[in-house]
Each structure stands twice: as C-alpha cells, then as structure tokens.
GROMACS .gro file of N, CA, C and O in nm:
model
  356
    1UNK      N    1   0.960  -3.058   0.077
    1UNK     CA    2   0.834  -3.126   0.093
    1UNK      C    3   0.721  -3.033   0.050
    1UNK      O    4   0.735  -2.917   0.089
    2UNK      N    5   0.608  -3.061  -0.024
    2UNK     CA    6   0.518  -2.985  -0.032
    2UNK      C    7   0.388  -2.999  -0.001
    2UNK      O    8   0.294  -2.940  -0.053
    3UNK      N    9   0.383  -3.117   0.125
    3UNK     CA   10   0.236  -3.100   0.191
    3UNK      C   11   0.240  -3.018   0.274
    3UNK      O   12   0.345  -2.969   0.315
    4UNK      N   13   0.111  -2.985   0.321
    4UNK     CA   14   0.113  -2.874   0.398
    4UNK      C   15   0.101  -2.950   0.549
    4UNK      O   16   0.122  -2.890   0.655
    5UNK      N   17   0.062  -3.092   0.539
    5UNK     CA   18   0.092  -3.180   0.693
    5UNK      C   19   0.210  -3.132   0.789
    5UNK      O   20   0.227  -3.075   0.897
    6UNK      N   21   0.302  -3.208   0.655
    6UNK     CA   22   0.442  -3.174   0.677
    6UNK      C   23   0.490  -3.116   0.816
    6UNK      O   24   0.545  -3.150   0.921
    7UNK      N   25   0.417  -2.972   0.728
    7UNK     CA   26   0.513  -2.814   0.791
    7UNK      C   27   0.429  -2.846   0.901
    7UNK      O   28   0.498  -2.870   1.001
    8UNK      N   29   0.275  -2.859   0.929
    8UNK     CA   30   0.202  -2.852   1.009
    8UNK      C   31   0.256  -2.954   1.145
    8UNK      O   32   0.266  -2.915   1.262
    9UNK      N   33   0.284  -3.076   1.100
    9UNK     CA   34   0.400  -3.081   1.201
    9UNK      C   35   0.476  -3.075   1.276
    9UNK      O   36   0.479  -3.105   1.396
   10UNK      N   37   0.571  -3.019   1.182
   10UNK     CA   38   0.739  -2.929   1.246
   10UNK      C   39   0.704  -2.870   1.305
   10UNK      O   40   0.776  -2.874   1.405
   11UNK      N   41   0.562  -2.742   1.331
   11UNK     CA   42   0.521  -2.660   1.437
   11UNK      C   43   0.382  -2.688   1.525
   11UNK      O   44   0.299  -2.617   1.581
   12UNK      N   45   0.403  -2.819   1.508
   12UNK     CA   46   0.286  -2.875   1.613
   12UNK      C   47   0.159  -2.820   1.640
   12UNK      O   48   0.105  -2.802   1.749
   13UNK      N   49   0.104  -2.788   1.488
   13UNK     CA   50   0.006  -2.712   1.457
   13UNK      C   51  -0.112  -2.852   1.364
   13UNK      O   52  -0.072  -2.961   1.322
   14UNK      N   53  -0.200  -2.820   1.359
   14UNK     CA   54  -0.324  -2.933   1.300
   14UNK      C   55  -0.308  -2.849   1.137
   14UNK      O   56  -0.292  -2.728   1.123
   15UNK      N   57  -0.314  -2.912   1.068
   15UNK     CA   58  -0.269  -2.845   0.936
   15UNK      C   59  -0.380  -2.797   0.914
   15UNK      O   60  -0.362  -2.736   0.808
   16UNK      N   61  -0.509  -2.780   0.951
   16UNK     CA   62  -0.646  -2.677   0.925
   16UNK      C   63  -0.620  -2.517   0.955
   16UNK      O   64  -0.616  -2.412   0.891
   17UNK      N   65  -0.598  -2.579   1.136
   17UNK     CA   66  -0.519  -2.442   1.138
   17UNK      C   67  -0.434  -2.349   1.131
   17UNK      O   68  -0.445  -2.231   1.162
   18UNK      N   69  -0.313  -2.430   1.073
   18UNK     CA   70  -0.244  -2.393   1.003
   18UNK      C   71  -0.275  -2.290   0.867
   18UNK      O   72  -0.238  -2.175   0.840
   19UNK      N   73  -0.363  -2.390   0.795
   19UNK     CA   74  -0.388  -2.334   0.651
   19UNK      C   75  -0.483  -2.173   0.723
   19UNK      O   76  -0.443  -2.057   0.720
   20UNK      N   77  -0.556  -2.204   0.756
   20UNK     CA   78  -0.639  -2.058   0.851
   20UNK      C   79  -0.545  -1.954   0.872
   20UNK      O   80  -0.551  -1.847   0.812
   21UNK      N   81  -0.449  -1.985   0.967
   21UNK     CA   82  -0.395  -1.904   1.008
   21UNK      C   83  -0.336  -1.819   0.868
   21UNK      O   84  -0.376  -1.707   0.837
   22UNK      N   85  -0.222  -1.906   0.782
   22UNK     CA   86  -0.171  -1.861   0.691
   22UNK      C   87  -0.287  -1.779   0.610
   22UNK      O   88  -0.269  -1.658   0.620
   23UNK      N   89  -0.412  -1.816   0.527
   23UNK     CA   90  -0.501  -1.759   0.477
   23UNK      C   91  -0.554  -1.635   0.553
   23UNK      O   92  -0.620  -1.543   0.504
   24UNK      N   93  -0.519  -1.648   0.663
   24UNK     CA   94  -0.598  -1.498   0.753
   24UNK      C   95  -0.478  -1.394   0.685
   24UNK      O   96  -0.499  -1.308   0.599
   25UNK      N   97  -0.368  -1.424   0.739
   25UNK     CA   98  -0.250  -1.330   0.681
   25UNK      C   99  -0.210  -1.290   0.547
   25UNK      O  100  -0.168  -1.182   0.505
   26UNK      N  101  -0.230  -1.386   0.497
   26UNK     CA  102  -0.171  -1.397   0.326
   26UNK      C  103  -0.290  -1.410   0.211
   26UNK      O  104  -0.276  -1.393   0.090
   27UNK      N  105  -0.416  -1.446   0.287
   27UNK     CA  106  -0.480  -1.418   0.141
   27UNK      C  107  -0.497  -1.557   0.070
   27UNK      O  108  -0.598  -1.606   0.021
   28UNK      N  109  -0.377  -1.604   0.078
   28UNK     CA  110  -0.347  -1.766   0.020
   28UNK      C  111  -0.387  -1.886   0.162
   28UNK      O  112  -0.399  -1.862   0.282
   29UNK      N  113  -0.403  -2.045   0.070
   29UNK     CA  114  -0.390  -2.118   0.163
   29UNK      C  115  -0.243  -2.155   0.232
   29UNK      O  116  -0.154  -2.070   0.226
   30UNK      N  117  -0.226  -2.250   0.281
   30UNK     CA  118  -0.083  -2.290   0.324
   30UNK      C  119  -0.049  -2.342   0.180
   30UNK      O  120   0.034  -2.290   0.106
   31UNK      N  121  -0.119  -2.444   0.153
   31UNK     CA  122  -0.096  -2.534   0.008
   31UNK      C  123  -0.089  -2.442  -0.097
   31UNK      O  124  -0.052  -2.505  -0.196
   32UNK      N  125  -0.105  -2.338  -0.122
   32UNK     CA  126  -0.120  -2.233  -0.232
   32UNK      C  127   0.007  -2.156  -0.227
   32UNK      O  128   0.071  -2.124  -0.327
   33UNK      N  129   0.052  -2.118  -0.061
   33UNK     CA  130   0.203  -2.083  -0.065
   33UNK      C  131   0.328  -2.209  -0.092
   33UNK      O  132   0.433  -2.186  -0.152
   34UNK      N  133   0.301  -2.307  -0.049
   34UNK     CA  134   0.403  -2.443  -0.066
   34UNK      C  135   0.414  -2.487  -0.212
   34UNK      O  136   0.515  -2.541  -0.255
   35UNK      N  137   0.280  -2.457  -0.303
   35UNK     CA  138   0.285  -2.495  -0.422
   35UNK      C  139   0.358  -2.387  -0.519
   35UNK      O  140   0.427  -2.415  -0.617
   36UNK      N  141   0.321  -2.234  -0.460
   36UNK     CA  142   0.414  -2.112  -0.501
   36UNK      C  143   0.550  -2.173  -0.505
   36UNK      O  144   0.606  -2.205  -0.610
   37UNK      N  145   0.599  -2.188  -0.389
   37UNK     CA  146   0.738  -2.223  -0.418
   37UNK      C  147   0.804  -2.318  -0.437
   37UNK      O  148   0.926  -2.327  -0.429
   38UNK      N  149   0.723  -2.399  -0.464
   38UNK     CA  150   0.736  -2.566  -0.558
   38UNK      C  151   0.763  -2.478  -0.655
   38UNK      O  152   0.885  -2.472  -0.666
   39UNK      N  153   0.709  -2.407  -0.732
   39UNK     CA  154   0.719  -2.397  -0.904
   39UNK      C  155   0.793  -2.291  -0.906
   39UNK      O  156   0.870  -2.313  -0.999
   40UNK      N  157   0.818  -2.189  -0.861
   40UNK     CA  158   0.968  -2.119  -0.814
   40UNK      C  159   1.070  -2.171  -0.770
   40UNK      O  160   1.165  -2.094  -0.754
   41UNK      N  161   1.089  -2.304  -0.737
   41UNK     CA  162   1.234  -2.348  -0.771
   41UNK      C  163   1.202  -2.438  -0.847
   41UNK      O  164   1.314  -2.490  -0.851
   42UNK      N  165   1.129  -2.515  -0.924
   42UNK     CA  166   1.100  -2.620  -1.024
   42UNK      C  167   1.166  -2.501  -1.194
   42UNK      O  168   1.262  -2.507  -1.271
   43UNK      N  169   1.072  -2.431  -1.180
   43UNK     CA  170   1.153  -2.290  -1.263
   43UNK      C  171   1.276  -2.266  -1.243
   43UNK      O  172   1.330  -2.345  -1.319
   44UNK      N  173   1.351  -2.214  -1.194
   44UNK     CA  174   1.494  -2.206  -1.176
   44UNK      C  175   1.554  -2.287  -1.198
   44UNK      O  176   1.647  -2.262  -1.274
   45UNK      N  177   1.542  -2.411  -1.156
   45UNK     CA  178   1.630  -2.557  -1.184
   45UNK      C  179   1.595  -2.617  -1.346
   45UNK      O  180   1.667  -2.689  -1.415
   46UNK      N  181   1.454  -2.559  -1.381
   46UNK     CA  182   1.475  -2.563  -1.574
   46UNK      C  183   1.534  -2.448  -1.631
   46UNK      O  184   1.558  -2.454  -1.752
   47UNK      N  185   1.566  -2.336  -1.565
   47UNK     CA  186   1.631  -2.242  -1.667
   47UNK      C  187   1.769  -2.219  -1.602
   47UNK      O  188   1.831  -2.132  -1.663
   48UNK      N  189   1.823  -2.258  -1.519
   48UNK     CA  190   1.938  -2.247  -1.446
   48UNK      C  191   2.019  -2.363  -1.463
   48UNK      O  192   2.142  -2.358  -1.454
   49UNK      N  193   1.961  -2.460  -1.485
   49UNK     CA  194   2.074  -2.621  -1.489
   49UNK      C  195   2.009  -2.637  -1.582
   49UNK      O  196   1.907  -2.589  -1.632
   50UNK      N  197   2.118  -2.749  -1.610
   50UNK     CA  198   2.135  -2.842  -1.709
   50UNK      C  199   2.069  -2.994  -1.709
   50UNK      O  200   2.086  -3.085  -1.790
   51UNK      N  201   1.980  -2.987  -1.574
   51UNK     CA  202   1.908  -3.146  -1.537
   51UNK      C  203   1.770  -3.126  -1.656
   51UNK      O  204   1.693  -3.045  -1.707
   52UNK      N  205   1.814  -3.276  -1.650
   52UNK     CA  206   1.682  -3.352  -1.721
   52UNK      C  207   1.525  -3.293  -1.638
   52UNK      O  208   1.521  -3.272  -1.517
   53UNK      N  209   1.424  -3.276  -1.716
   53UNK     CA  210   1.278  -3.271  -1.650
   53UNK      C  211   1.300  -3.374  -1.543
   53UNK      O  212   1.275  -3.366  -1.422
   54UNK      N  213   1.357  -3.483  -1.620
   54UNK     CA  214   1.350  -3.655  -1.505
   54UNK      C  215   1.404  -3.616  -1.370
   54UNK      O  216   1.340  -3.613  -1.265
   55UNK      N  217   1.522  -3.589  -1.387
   55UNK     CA  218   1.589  -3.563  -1.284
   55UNK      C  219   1.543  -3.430  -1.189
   55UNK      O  220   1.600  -3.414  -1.081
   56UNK      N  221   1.440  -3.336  -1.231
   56UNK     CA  222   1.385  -3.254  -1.165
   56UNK      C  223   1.316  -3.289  -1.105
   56UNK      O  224   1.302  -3.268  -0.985
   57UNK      N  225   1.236  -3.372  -1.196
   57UNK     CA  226   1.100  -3.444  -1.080
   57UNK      C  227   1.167  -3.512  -0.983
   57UNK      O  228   1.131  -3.490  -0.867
   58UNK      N  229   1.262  -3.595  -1.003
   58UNK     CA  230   1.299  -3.705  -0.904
   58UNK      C  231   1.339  -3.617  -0.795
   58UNK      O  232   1.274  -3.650  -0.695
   59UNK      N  233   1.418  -3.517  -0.770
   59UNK     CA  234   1.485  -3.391  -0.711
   59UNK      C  235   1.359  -3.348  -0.595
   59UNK      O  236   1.364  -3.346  -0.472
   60UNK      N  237   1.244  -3.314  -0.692
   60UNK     CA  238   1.113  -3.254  -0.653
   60UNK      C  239   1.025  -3.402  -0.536
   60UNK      O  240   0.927  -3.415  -0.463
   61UNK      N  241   1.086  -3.445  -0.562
   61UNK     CA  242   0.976  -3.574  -0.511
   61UNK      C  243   0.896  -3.575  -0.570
   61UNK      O  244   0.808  -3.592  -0.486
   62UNK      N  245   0.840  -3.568  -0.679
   62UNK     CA  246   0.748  -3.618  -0.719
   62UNK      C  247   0.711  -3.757  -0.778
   62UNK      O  248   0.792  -3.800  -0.861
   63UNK      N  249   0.579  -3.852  -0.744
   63UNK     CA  250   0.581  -4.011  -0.777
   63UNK      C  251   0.604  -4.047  -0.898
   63UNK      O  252   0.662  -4.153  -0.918
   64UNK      N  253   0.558  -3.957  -1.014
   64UNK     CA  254   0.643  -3.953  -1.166
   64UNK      C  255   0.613  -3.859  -1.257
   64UNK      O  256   0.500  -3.812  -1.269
   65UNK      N  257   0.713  -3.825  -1.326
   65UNK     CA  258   0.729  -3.727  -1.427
   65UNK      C  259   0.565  -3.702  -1.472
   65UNK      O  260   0.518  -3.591  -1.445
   66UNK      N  261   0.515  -3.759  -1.512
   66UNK     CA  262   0.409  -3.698  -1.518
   66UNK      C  263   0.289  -3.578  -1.445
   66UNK      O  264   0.218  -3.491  -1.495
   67UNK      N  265   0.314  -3.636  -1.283
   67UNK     CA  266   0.309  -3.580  -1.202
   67UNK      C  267   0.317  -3.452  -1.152
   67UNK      O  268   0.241  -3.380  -1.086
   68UNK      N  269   0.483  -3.437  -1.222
   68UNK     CA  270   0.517  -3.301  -1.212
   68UNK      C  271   0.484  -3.237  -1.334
   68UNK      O  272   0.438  -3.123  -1.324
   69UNK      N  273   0.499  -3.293  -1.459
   69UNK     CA  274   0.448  -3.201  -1.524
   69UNK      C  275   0.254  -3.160  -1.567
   69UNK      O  276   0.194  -3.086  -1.645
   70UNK      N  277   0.221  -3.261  -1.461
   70UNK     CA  278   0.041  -3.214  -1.449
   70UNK      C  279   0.074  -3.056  -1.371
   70UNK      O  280   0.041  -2.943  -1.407
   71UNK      N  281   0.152  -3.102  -1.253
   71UNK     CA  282   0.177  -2.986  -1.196
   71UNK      C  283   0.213  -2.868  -1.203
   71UNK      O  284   0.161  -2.778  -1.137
   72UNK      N  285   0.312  -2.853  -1.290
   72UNK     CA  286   0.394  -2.759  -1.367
   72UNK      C  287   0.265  -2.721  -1.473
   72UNK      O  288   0.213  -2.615  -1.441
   73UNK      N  289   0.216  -2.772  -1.567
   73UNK     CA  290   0.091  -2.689  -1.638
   73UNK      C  291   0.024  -2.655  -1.568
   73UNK      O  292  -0.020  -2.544  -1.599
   74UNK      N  293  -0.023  -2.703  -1.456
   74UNK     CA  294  -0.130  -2.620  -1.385
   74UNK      C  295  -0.134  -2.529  -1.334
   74UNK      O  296  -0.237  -2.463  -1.324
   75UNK      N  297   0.043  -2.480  -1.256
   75UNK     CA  298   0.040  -2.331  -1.237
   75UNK      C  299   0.138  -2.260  -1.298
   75UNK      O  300   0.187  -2.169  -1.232
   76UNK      N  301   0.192  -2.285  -1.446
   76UNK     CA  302   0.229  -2.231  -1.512
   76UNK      C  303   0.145  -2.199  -1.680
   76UNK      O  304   0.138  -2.094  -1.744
   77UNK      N  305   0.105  -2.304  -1.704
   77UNK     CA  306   0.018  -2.295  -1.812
   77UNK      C  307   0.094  -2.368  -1.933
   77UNK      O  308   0.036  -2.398  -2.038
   78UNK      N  309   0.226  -2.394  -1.909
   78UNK     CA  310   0.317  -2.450  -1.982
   78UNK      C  311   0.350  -2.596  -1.957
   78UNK      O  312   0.321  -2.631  -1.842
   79UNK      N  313   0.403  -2.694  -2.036
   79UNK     CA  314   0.489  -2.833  -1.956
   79UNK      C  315   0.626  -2.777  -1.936
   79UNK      O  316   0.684  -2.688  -1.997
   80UNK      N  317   0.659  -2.839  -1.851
   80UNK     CA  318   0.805  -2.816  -1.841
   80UNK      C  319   0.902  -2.809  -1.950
   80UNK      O  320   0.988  -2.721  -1.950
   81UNK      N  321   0.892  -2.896  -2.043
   81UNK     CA  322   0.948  -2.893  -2.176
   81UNK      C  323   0.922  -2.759  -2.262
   81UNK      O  324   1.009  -2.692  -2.317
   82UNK      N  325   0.814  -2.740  -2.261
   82UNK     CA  326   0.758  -2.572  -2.343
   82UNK      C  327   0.879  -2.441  -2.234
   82UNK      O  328   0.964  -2.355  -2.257
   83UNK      N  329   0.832  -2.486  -2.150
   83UNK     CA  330   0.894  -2.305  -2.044
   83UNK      C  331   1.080  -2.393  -2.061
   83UNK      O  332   1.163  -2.305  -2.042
   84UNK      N  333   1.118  -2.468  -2.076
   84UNK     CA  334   1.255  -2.493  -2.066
   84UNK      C  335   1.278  -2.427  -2.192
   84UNK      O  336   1.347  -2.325  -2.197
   85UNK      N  337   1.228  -2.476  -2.289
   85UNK     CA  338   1.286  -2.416  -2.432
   85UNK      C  339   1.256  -2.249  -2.451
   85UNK      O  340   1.315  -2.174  -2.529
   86UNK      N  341   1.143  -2.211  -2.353
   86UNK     CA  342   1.104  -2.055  -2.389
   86UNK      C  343   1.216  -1.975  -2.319
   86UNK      O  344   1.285  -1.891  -2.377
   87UNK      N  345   1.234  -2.023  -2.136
   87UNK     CA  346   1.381  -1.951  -2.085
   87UNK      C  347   1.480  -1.959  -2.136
   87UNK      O  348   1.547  -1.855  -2.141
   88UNK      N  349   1.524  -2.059  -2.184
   88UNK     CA  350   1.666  -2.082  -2.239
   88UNK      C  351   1.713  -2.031  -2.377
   88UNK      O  352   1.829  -1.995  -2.398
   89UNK      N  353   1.608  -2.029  -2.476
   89UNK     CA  354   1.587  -1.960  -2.575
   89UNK      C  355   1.647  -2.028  -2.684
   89UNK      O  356   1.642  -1.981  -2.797
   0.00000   0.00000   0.00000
C-alpha cells in the first residue's frame, strides 16, 4: 500500500502525526519514505523479472499504467520502459 493513511492506521496514529513524527526523525515525510520504496521495488521487479510494465502496475496497485508510469518519471526521471531497457541492457 502506499498511502500514508494506511500505515497511519495499523498504528492508530492520525496520519499528520504520523508524517511529523517520521519527518522529525528522517528528514523525509511519511509519503516521501512510502514513495522511496514504491520505486525500490517497482525497480527491481523491472530489472529482476520478466513482467510486463502492465503487470507491474497491476502488482503495484496502481488505477492504470499510466499512473505508474507518471510515477515512475517523477522519481526516477525515466518511464519505466526507458530504465527497463537501460538495466537490462
């Protein structure tokens, strides 16, 4: 999952203070660490398997391929299609 509600949630925390808390410690928001490791395993699963972008997004939850790859350029700088062909070589 990558809202930061979510997690806020599971530890019966208000996701403000949540994000606070995390930002006091880390520098980052909550959403800034959840989105970190959205695209650290979105990465791995394009240079490690053999799945379709499609099937990543679908994997990822995301509402559609497009989606993910707004996402994927935005904190990679690449589409998914560009960094698949650059890891794999």
């Amino acid at each position: 999952n990558r809202k930061l509600a979510f997690y806020a949630g599971k530890l019966d925390y208000n996701p403000r203070y949540l994000s606070a808390m995390v930002k006091k410690e880390t520098g980052l928001s909550g959403q800034e660490i959840i989105d970190q490791y959205a695209i650290l395993a979105a990465m791995a699963k394009l240079t490690y398997t053999h799945k379709s972008i499609k099937e990543i997004s679908n994997e990822m939850e995301f509402p559609t391929q497009s989606d993910f790859g707004k996402f994927f350029k935005r904190m990679t700088g690449k589409s998914p299609l560009e960094y698949k062909k650059s890891s794999n070589g």
